[in-house]
CSV table of C-alpha atoms and ligand atoms in Angstrom, one decimal:
chain,number,residue,atom,x,y,z
A,648,MET,CA,0.0,0.0,0.0
A,649,PRO,CA,1.6,3.3,-1.0
A,650,ARG,CA,1.5,6.0,1.6
A,651,THR,CA,0.3,9.5,1.0
A,652,VAL,CA,0.7,13.0,2.3
A,653,PHE,CA,-1.8,15.8,1.7
A,654,ALA,CA,-0.4,19.4,1.6
A,655,PRO,CA,-2.7,22.4,1.7
A,656,VAL,CA,0.0,24.2,-0.3
A,657,ALA,CA,3.4,22.9,-1.6
A,658,LEU,CA,6.4,24.1,-3.5
A,659,LEU,CA,6.7,22.0,-6.7
A,660,PRO,CA,9.2,22.3,-9.5
A,661,GLU,CA,6.8,24.3,-11.6
A,662,GLY,CA,5.8,26.6,-8.7
A,663,TRP,CA,3.5,26.8,-5.7
A,664,ALA,CA,0.4,24.6,-5.9
A,665,GLU,CA,-2.6,24.1,-3.7
A,666,ARG,CA,-4.2,20.8,-2.4
A,667,VAL,CA,-1.3,18.6,-3.3
A,668,LEU,CA,-1.3,14.9,-2.8
A,669,ILE,CA,2.1,13.2,-2.6
A,670,GLU,CA,2.3,9.5,-2.9
A,671,PHE,CA,5.4,7.4,-2.2
A,672,ASP,CA,6.5,3.8,-2.2
A,673,ARG,CA,7.9,1.6,0.6
A,674,ASN,CA,11.5,2.7,-0.2
A,675,GLY,CA,10.6,6.3,0.3
A,676,TYR,CA,10.5,7.5,-3.3
A,677,VAL,CA,7.7,9.7,-4.7
A,678,ILE,CA,5.5,7.8,-7.2
A,679,LYS,CA,2.7,10.4,-7.7
A,680,VAL,CA,2.2,14.1,-7.3
A,681,GLU,CA,-1.4,15.4,-7.9
A,682,LYS,CA,-2.4,19.1,-7.7
A,683,GLY,CA,-5.9,20.3,-6.9
A,684,ALA,CA,-6.6,17.0,-5.2
A,685,SER,CA,-9.1,16.2,-2.4
A,686,ALA,CA,-7.6,14.7,0.7
A,687,PRO,CA,-8.3,10.9,0.8
A,688,ALA,CA,-9.0,9.1,4.1
A,689,GLY,CA,-5.7,7.8,5.5
A,690,ALA,CA,-3.4,10.5,4.0
A,691,ASP,CA,-1.2,12.3,6.5
A,692,GLN,CA,-2.5,15.9,6.6
A,693,CYS,CA,0.2,18.6,6.7
A,694,ARG,CA,-0.6,21.6,8.8
A,695,GLY,CA,1.3,24.2,6.9
A,696,PRO,CA,3.2,24.9,3.7
A,697,VAL,CA,5.2,21.9,2.4
A,698,LEU,CA,8.7,22.4,1.0
A,699,PRO,CA,11.3,20.0,-0.4
A,700,GLY,CA,13.8,19.2,2.4
A,701,MET,CA,17.2,20.9,2.0
A,702,PRO,CA,20.4,18.8,1.4
A,703,ASN,CA,23.3,19.9,3.6
A,704,LEU,CA,26.2,19.6,1.3
A,705,HIS,CA,29.1,19.9,3.8
A,706,SER,CA,29.5,18.5,7.3
A,707,HIS,CA,32.3,17.4,9.6
A,708,ALA,CA,30.1,15.8,12.2
A,709,PHE,CA,32.7,15.6,15.1
A,710,GLN,CA,33.3,19.4,14.9
A,711,ARG,CA,29.9,19.9,16.6
A,712,ALA,CA,31.7,19.0,19.8
A,713,MET,CA,33.7,22.2,19.8
A,714,ALA,CA,31.2,24.6,18.2
A,715,GLY,CA,31.0,27.8,20.2
A,716,LEU,CA,34.1,27.0,22.3
A,717,ALA,CA,36.6,28.7,20.1
A,718,GLU,CA,35.1,32.2,20.5
A,719,VAL,CA,37.8,33.5,22.8
A,720,ALA,CA,40.4,36.0,21.5
A,721,LEU,CA,43.5,34.3,22.9
A,722,ASN,CA,45.6,35.2,19.9
A,723,PRO,CA,45.6,38.6,18.2
A,724,GLU,CA,46.0,36.8,14.9
A,725,ASP,CA,43.2,34.3,15.5
A,726,SER,CA,42.2,32.7,12.2
A,727,PHE,CA,41.2,29.5,10.6
A,728,TRP,CA,44.8,28.2,11.4
A,729,THR,CA,44.6,28.9,15.1
A,730,TRP,CA,41.1,27.3,15.2
A,731,ARG,CA,42.5,24.3,13.4
A,732,GLU,CA,45.0,23.7,16.3
A,733,LEU,CA,42.1,23.5,18.7
A,734,MET,CA,40.3,21.1,16.4
A,735,TYR,CA,43.3,18.9,16.3
A,736,ARG,CA,43.4,18.8,20.1
A,737,LEU,CA,39.8,17.5,20.2
A,738,VAL,CA,40.5,15.0,17.4
A,739,GLY,CA,43.3,13.4,19.4
A,740,ARG,CA,40.9,12.1,21.9
A,741,LEU,CA,37.6,11.1,20.2
A,742,THR,CA,36.6,7.4,20.2
A,743,PRO,CA,34.4,5.8,17.6
A,744,GLU,CA,31.5,5.6,20.1
A,745,GLN,CA,31.8,9.3,20.9
A,746,VAL,CA,31.9,10.2,17.2
A,747,GLU,CA,28.7,8.3,16.7
A,748,ASP,CA,27.0,9.9,19.7
A,749,ILE,CA,28.1,13.4,18.5
A,750,ALA,CA,26.9,12.7,15.0
A,751,HIS,CA,23.6,11.2,16.1
A,752,TYR,CA,22.6,14.3,18.1
A,753,LEU,CA,24.0,16.6,15.4
A,754,TYR,CA,21.9,15.0,12.7
A,755,ILE,CA,18.8,15.3,14.8
A,756,ASP,CA,19.4,19.1,15.2
A,757,MET,CA,20.1,19.2,11.4
A,758,LEU,CA,16.7,17.7,10.7
A,759,LYS,CA,15.0,20.2,13.1
A,760,GLY,CA,16.8,23.0,11.2
A,761,GLY,CA,15.3,21.9,7.8
A,762,TYR,CA,18.0,19.7,6.4
A,763,THR,CA,16.8,16.2,5.2
A,764,ALA,CA,20.2,14.8,3.9
A,765,VAL,CA,23.8,15.5,4.6
A,766,ALA,CA,27.1,15.1,2.7
A,767,GLU,CA,29.5,14.0,5.4
A,768,PHE,CA,33.1,15.0,4.5
A,769,HIS,CA,34.6,12.4,6.7
A,770,TYR,CA,38.4,12.5,7.4
A,771,LEU,CA,38.7,11.1,10.9
A,772,HIS,CA,39.6,7.6,10.0
A,773,HIS,CA,42.1,6.1,12.4
A,774,GLY,CA,42.9,5.5,16.1
A,775,PRO,CA,44.6,8.2,18.2
A,776,ASP,CA,48.0,6.7,17.4
A,777,GLY,CA,47.3,7.0,13.7
A,778,LYS,CA,46.9,3.2,13.2
A,779,PRO,CA,43.8,2.0,11.4
A,780,TYR,CA,41.1,0.3,13.5
A,781,ALA,CA,40.7,-3.5,13.2
A,782,ASP,CA,38.0,-2.5,10.7
A,783,PRO,CA,39.5,0.4,8.8
A,784,ALA,CA,36.0,1.5,7.9
A,785,GLU,CA,35.0,1.7,11.6
A,786,MET,CA,34.6,5.5,11.8
A,787,SER,CA,32.8,5.7,8.5
A,788,ARG,CA,30.4,3.0,9.6
A,789,ARG,CA,29.8,4.9,12.9
A,790,VAL,CA,28.8,8.0,10.9
A,791,LEU,CA,26.5,5.9,8.6
A,792,HIS,CA,24.9,4.4,11.7
A,793,ALA,CA,24.4,7.8,13.3
A,794,ALA,CA,22.6,9.0,10.2
A,795,GLU,CA,20.4,5.9,10.1
A,796,ARG,CA,19.4,6.3,13.8
A,797,ALA,CA,18.6,10.0,13.3
A,798,GLY,CA,16.7,9.2,10.0
A,799,ILE,CA,18.6,11.6,7.8
A,800,GLY,CA,19.7,10.8,4.2
A,801,ILE,CA,23.5,10.7,3.7
A,802,THR,CA,26.1,10.9,1.1
A,803,LEU,CA,29.3,9.6,2.7
A,804,LEU,CA,32.5,11.2,1.4
A,805,PRO,CA,35.4,9.3,2.9
A,806,VAL,CA,38.3,11.7,2.5
A,807,LEU,CA,41.7,11.1,1.0
A,808,TYR,CA,44.1,13.0,3.2
A,809,ALA,CA,47.7,12.0,2.5
A,810,HIS,CA,49.9,15.0,3.0
A,811,GLY,CA,50.4,18.0,5.3
A,812,GLY,CA,50.9,20.8,2.7
A,813,PHE,CA,51.3,21.6,-1.0
A,814,GLY,CA,53.9,19.5,-2.8
A,815,GLY,CA,53.3,16.3,-0.8
A,816,LYS,CA,54.6,17.6,2.6
A,817,THR,CA,54.8,15.2,5.5
A,818,PRO,CA,51.7,15.3,7.7
A,819,SER,CA,51.9,16.8,11.2
A,820,ASP,CA,51.3,14.9,14.4
A,821,GLY,CA,47.8,16.5,14.6
A,822,GLN,CA,46.9,15.0,11.2
A,823,LYS,CA,47.8,11.4,11.8
A,824,ARG,CA,44.3,10.1,12.4
A,825,PHE,CA,43.3,11.4,8.9
A,826,ILE,CA,46.1,9.9,6.8
A,827,ASN,CA,45.6,7.3,4.0
A,828,SER,CA,47.7,6.2,1.0
A,829,THR,CA,46.0,6.0,-2.3
A,830,ASP,CA,45.8,2.2,-1.9
A,831,SER,CA,44.3,2.2,1.6
A,832,TYR,CA,41.8,4.9,0.4
A,833,LEU,CA,40.6,2.8,-2.5
A,834,LYS,CA,40.2,-0.2,-0.3
A,835,LEU,CA,38.1,1.9,2.1
A,836,GLN,CA,35.9,3.0,-0.8
A,837,GLU,CA,35.5,-0.6,-1.8
A,838,ALA,CA,34.6,-1.7,1.7
A,839,LEU,CA,31.9,1.0,2.0
A,840,ALA,CA,30.4,0.5,-1.5
A,841,ARG,CA,27.9,-2.1,-0.2
A,842,ASP,CA,27.0,-0.2,3.0
A,843,CYS,CA,26.0,2.7,0.8
A,844,ALA,CA,24.0,0.8,-1.8
A,845,VAL,CA,20.7,1.3,-0.1
A,846,PRO,CA,18.0,3.9,-0.5
A,847,GLY,CA,18.9,7.3,1.0
A,848,ARG,CA,22.6,6.6,0.9
A,849,ARG,CA,25.3,7.4,-1.6
A,850,LEU,CA,29.1,7.0,-1.6
A,851,GLY,CA,31.4,9.7,-3.1
A,852,PHE,CA,35.0,10.5,-3.6
A,853,CYS,CA,36.6,13.3,-1.6
A,854,PHE,CA,40.0,15.0,-1.5
A,855,HIS,CA,40.6,17.0,1.6
A,856,SER,CA,42.3,19.9,-0.2
A,857,LEU,CA,45.1,20.6,-2.6
A,858,ARG,CA,47.3,20.7,0.5
A,859,ALA,CA,46.5,17.1,1.3
A,860,VAL,CA,46.8,15.2,-2.1
A,861,THR,CA,49.0,15.2,-5.2
A,862,LEU,CA,47.8,15.4,-8.7
A,863,GLU,CA,48.8,11.8,-9.3
A,864,GLN,CA,46.6,10.7,-6.4
A,865,ILE,CA,43.6,12.6,-7.8
A,866,LYS,CA,44.1,11.0,-11.2
A,867,THR,CA,44.5,7.5,-9.7
A,868,VAL,CA,41.3,7.8,-7.6
A,869,MET,CA,39.4,9.3,-10.5
A,870,GLY,CA,40.7,6.7,-12.9
A,871,GLY,CA,37.5,4.5,-12.9
A,872,ALA,CA,35.9,5.2,-16.3
A,873,GLY,CA,32.2,5.8,-16.2
A,874,ASP,CA,32.2,6.4,-12.5
A,875,ASP,CA,29.5,8.9,-11.7
A,876,ARG,CA,30.2,9.3,-8.0
A,877,PRO,CA,30.1,12.8,-6.6
A,878,VAL,CA,33.5,14.3,-5.9
A,879,HIS,CA,34.1,17.0,-3.2
A,880,VAL,CA,37.2,19.0,-2.3
A,881,HIS,CA,37.9,22.0,0.0
A,882,ILE,CA,39.4,24.8,-2.1
A,883,ALA,CA,40.7,28.4,-1.7
A,884,GLU,CA,39.0,28.9,1.7
A,885,GLN,CA,41.8,31.1,3.0
A,886,GLN,CA,44.1,33.7,1.5
A,887,LYS,CA,47.1,31.9,3.0
A,888,GLU,CA,46.1,28.8,1.0
A,889,VAL,CA,46.1,30.9,-2.2
A,890,ASP,CA,49.5,32.4,-1.3
A,891,ASP,CA,51.0,29.0,-0.5
A,892,CYS,CA,49.6,27.5,-3.8
A,893,LEU,CA,51.0,30.4,-5.8
A,894,ALA,CA,54.4,29.9,-4.1
A,895,TRP,CA,54.3,26.2,-4.9
A,896,SER,CA,52.9,26.1,-8.4
A,897,GLY,CA,52.7,29.7,-9.7
A,898,ARG,CA,48.9,29.2,-9.9
A,899,ARG,CA,46.0,30.0,-7.6
A,900,PRO,CA,44.2,26.9,-6.2
A,901,ILE,CA,41.0,27.0,-8.4
A,902,GLN,CA,43.1,27.9,-11.4
A,903,TRP,CA,45.4,25.0,-10.7
A,904,LEU,CA,42.5,22.6,-10.3
A,905,TYR,CA,40.9,23.6,-13.6
A,906,ASP,CA,44.3,23.5,-15.4
A,907,ASN,CA,45.1,20.0,-14.2
A,908,VAL,CA,41.8,18.1,-13.5
A,909,GLY,CA,38.7,17.7,-15.7
A,910,ILE,CA,36.2,19.4,-13.4
A,911,ASP,CA,32.5,18.7,-14.3
A,912,ALA,CA,29.1,18.5,-12.8
A,913,ARG,CA,30.2,15.6,-10.4
A,914,TRP,CA,32.3,18.1,-8.5
A,915,CYS,CA,31.5,20.2,-5.5
A,916,LEU,CA,34.0,22.8,-4.7
A,917,ILE,CA,33.7,23.6,-1.0
A,918,HIS,CA,34.1,27.3,-0.1
A,919,ALA,CA,36.0,28.6,-3.2
A,920,THR,CA,36.0,31.8,-1.2
A,921,HIS,CA,39.0,33.3,-2.9
A,922,ALA,CA,38.0,33.1,-6.6
A,923,ASP,CA,39.0,35.7,-9.1
A,924,ALA,CA,37.0,36.6,-12.2
A,925,GLY,CA,38.6,33.9,-14.4
A,926,GLU,CA,38.1,31.3,-11.7
A,927,VAL,CA,34.5,32.3,-11.2
A,928,ALA,CA,33.9,31.9,-15.0
A,929,ALA,CA,35.6,28.5,-15.1
A,930,MET,CA,33.6,27.3,-12.1
A,931,ALA,CA,30.3,28.4,-13.6
A,932,GLY,CA,31.1,27.0,-17.0
A,933,SER,CA,32.0,23.6,-15.6
A,934,LYS,CA,28.6,23.2,-13.9
A,935,ALA,CA,30.3,22.2,-10.7
A,936,VAL,CA,28.6,23.2,-7.5
A,937,ALA,CA,30.0,25.9,-5.2
A,938,GLY,CA,29.6,24.4,-1.7
A,939,LEU,CA,29.0,27.5,0.4
A,940,CYS,CA,29.0,27.5,4.2
A,941,PRO,CA,28.3,31.1,5.1
A,942,THR,CA,28.1,30.8,8.9
A,943,THR,CA,31.3,28.8,9.2
A,944,GLU,CA,33.1,31.0,6.7
A,945,ALA,CA,32.0,34.0,8.8
A,946,ASN,CA,33.0,32.3,12.0
A,947,LEU,CA,36.5,31.4,10.7
A,948,GLY,CA,37.1,34.8,9.1
A,949,ASP,CA,37.6,33.2,5.7
A,950,GLY,CA,36.3,36.0,3.5
A,951,LEU,CA,33.3,36.3,1.1
A,952,PHE,CA,32.7,34.2,-1.9
A,953,PRO,CA,31.9,36.4,-5.0
A,954,ALA,CA,28.3,35.0,-5.1
A,955,LEU,CA,26.8,37.8,-7.2
A,956,GLU,CA,29.4,37.5,-9.9
A,957,PHE,CA,29.1,33.7,-9.8
A,958,LEU,CA,25.3,33.8,-10.2
A,959,GLN,CA,25.6,36.3,-13.1
A,960,GLU,CA,27.7,33.7,-14.9
A,961,GLY,CA,25.0,31.1,-14.3
A,962,GLY,CA,26.9,29.2,-11.5
A,963,ARG,CA,25.4,26.5,-9.3
A,964,LEU,CA,25.5,26.6,-5.5
A,965,GLY,CA,24.4,24.8,-2.4
A,966,ILE,CA,24.8,25.3,1.3
A,967,GLY,CA,26.5,23.4,4.1
A,968,SER,CA,26.8,23.7,7.9
A,969,ASP,CA,30.5,22.6,7.9
A,970,SER,CA,31.8,23.2,11.4
A,971,HIS,CA,28.2,23.3,12.8
A,972,VAL,CA,28.3,26.7,14.5
A,973,SER,CA,24.8,26.8,13.1
A,974,LEU,CA,22.3,24.1,12.1
A,975,SER,CA,19.8,26.1,10.3
A,976,VAL,CA,18.8,26.5,6.6
A,977,VAL,CA,17.6,30.0,7.6
A,978,GLU,CA,20.9,31.2,8.9
A,979,GLU,CA,23.0,29.8,6.0
A,980,LEU,CA,20.8,31.4,3.3
A,981,ARG,CA,20.3,34.6,5.2
A,982,TRP,CA,24.0,35.1,5.7
A,983,LEU,CA,24.7,34.2,2.1
A,984,GLU,CA,22.5,37.1,1.0
A,985,TYR,CA,23.5,39.5,3.8
A,986,GLY,CA,27.2,39.0,3.0
A,987,GLN,CA,26.5,40.3,-0.5
A,988,ARG,CA,24.4,43.2,0.8
A,989,LEU,CA,27.1,44.2,3.3
A,990,LYS,CA,29.8,43.9,0.6
A,991,HIS,CA,27.9,45.8,-2.2
A,992,GLU,CA,26.0,48.2,0.1
A,993,ARG,CA,22.7,47.3,-1.7
A,994,ARG,CA,19.7,45.2,-0.9
A,995,ASN,CA,18.3,42.1,-2.7
A,996,ARG,CA,21.5,40.9,-4.4
A,997,LEU,CA,21.0,37.2,-5.1
A,998,HIS,CA,18.0,36.5,-7.3
A,999,ASP,CA,16.9,35.5,-10.8
A,1000,SER,CA,14.5,37.1,-13.2
A,1001,ASN,CA,11.6,36.6,-10.7
A,1002,LYS,CA,13.4,39.0,-8.4
A,1003,HIS,CA,12.5,37.1,-5.3
A,1004,VAL,CA,15.6,36.6,-3.1
A,1005,ALA,CA,14.3,33.9,-0.7
A,1006,GLY,CA,12.5,32.0,-3.5
A,1007,TYR,CA,15.7,32.0,-5.6
A,1008,LEU,CA,18.1,31.1,-2.8
A,1009,TYR,CA,15.9,28.2,-1.6
A,1010,ARG,CA,15.4,26.7,-5.1
A,1011,ALA,CA,19.0,27.2,-6.1
A,1012,SER,CA,20.3,25.5,-2.9
A,1013,LEU,CA,17.9,22.6,-3.3
A,1014,ALA,CA,19.1,22.0,-6.9
A,1015,GLY,CA,22.8,22.5,-6.1
A,1016,GLY,CA,22.6,20.4,-2.9
A,1017,ALA,CA,20.9,17.5,-4.7
A,1018,GLN,CA,23.6,17.6,-7.4
A,1019,ALA,CA,26.4,17.7,-4.9
A,1020,LEU,CA,24.9,14.7,-2.9
A,1021,GLY,CA,24.4,12.8,-6.1
A,1022,GLN,CA,20.9,11.7,-5.0
A,1023,LYS,CA,17.4,12.0,-6.3
A,1024,MET,CA,16.2,14.7,-4.0
A,1025,GLY,CA,15.7,18.5,-3.8
A,1026,ALA,CA,12.3,18.7,-5.5
A,1027,ILE,CA,8.9,17.2,-4.9
A,1028,GLU,CA,8.5,15.1,-8.0
A,1029,VAL,CA,8.1,11.5,-9.1
A,1030,GLY,CA,11.3,9.5,-8.7
A,1031,ASN,CA,12.8,11.6,-5.9
A,1032,ARG,CA,13.1,10.8,-2.2
A,1033,ALA,CA,10.0,11.9,-0.2
A,1034,ASP,CA,12.0,14.5,1.8
A,1035,LEU,CA,9.6,17.2,3.1
A,1036,VAL,CA,9.7,20.1,5.4
A,1037,VAL,CA,6.4,21.4,6.8
A,1038,LEU,CA,6.3,24.9,8.1
A,1039,ASP,CA,4.1,25.9,10.9
A,1040,GLY,CA,0.8,26.9,9.2
A,1041,GLN,CA,-0.5,28.4,12.5
A,1042,HIS,CA,2.4,30.8,12.9
A,1043,PRO,CA,1.1,34.4,12.8
A,1044,LEU,CA,4.0,35.4,10.5
A,1045,LEU,CA,2.7,33.0,7.9
A,1046,ALA,CA,-0.9,34.1,8.1
A,1047,HIS,CA,-2.3,35.4,4.8
A,1048,ILE,CA,1.0,34.8,3.1
A,1049,SER,CA,1.4,32.9,-0.2
A,1050,GLY,CA,3.9,31.9,-2.8
A,1051,ASP,CA,7.6,32.8,-2.4
A,1052,ASP,CA,6.6,35.3,0.4
A,1053,ILE,CA,6.3,32.2,2.6
A,1054,LEU,CA,10.0,31.6,2.0
A,1055,GLY,CA,10.7,35.3,2.5
A,1056,ARG,CA,9.0,35.2,6.0
A,1057,TRP,CA,10.8,32.0,7.0
A,1058,LEU,CA,14.3,32.9,5.7
A,1059,PHE,CA,14.4,36.6,6.5
A,1060,ALA,CA,12.1,37.0,9.5
A,1061,GLY,CA,11.7,33.4,10.9
A,1062,LEU,CA,13.6,30.9,12.9
A,1063,ASN,CA,14.2,27.1,13.0
A,1064,ARG,CA,11.1,26.8,15.2
A,1065,MET,CA,8.9,27.5,12.2
A,1066,VAL,CA,9.9,24.0,11.0
A,1067,LYS,CA,7.0,21.9,12.3
A,1068,ASP,CA,7.4,18.5,10.8
A,1069,VAL,CA,10.1,16.8,8.7
A,1070,MET,CA,9.8,13.7,6.5
A,1071,VAL,CA,12.8,11.8,5.2
A,1072,GLY,CA,12.4,9.0,2.6
A,1073,GLY,CA,8.7,8.8,3.5
A,1074,GLU,CA,9.1,8.6,7.3
A,1075,TRP,CA,8.2,11.4,9.7
A,1076,VAL,CA,11.4,12.1,11.7
A,1077,VAL,CA,10.4,15.4,13.3
A,1078,GLN,CA,6.8,16.0,14.4
A,1079,ASP,CA,5.6,19.1,16.1
A,1080,GLY,CA,9.2,20.3,16.3
A,1081,ARG,CA,10.5,17.3,18.1
A,1082,HIS,CA,12.5,14.2,17.2
A,1083,GLY,CA,11.8,10.9,18.9
A,1084,ASN,CA,15.4,10.3,19.9
A,1085,GLU,CA,16.3,13.8,21.0
A,1086,ILE,CA,16.4,13.3,24.8
A,1087,GLU,CA,18.3,10.1,24.7
A,1088,ALA,CA,20.7,11.4,22.0
A,1089,GLY,CA,21.2,14.7,23.9
A,1090,ARG,CA,22.3,12.8,27.0
A,1091,ALA,CA,24.7,10.6,25.0
A,1092,PHE,CA,26.1,13.8,23.3
A,1093,ALA,CA,26.6,15.4,26.7
A,1094,ALA,CA,28.4,12.3,28.0
A,1095,ALA,CA,30.6,12.2,25.0
A,1096,ILE,CA,31.5,15.9,25.5
A,1097,GLU,CA,32.3,15.3,29.2
A,1098,ALA,CA,34.7,12.5,28.3
A,1099,ALA,CA,36.3,14.2,25.2
A,1100,ILE,CA,36.8,17.9,26.2
B,1835,ZN,ZN1,35.0,21.7,5.6
């Protein structure tokens, strides 16, 4: 028996529609969408506007443990690089059980913030001494299990991290839990292929950054002909990274990547903060997704991605919560737009010919996120995952509001608590703003923090 959801109003690919019946199969994929329908008996009745759930295209789950604890000005030159030292200290202690507990609670909060799937950029592979666990995929499997328990979709991106700097530098002590050779990395990919061959999961390739891999390694990993796995990489997040890359190769990081590697729509370039006009044009032309993480980029003092110029070139983008200082679709999209307003000293910067900023940002991030995760999601349509976010139809701010103004209210004047119910793959995982595991998961998270910090 297929299950059905009845939405008083829903955001469909062709626009907003009233009285929408959404039917899905036992694997959680949509098999029918009907507009102007009557509510059949037995359908789940939504109590507010229904949106496609947002894919979160960039996460390092364990970093949630230190979110908000690095906001002390101990060093006048505080930057990404001093933050990274704190992160390495935390990394030195975490056990697989703690990583799972942290990720479980994190993913619950993500769902409550409006995300229905996550791309986990996973580089914490080994024991504290740098030796692989008896099962080298232990940490990856912990993350997958946390996602399953929370009920969030996941694209797992095991990371190849082989070196400590441009030109194949030896890794530092703080990086030893991350390190793989090309061989051990490909074995890890092979081991996880079966784990990820189920609905709601996907496996992708991932290179930590150009600091961490050589061109030869990228080419070897990407060698499989016809492989359509998504590929993610951190790139040009920091000015220092640009300077170091120039000193090493004579080229800027994005320029180097495009000159040496065939970048296409499988790729998601995380941050790409420091992109010049030529790099912006190359990125947009390649159809790769720019993986933007505005709250983390602001928190780390990275700089501002040239989003306006990128969109004028037809570039594709999506959002990620990265270090998890925020777990909110609202905050990421609001900061994405506000960064451009502050920079250009003008209002309403990021939009298409419809001129509606919130409507544009939400749709663009759905499409970019789905592409970056390599999964059928990001729109309420036949063949996609039944991933839905229901806003609070009783909220006074949403009274007598229709169309993209619903998104305007939520994204520019609302908060996470406007998210009432969340469905992932046909299962309600958040109802009335609460997740069934949140109390137990919160306790386990607190215990993990007590032990690890
Ligand atoms: Zn990152």
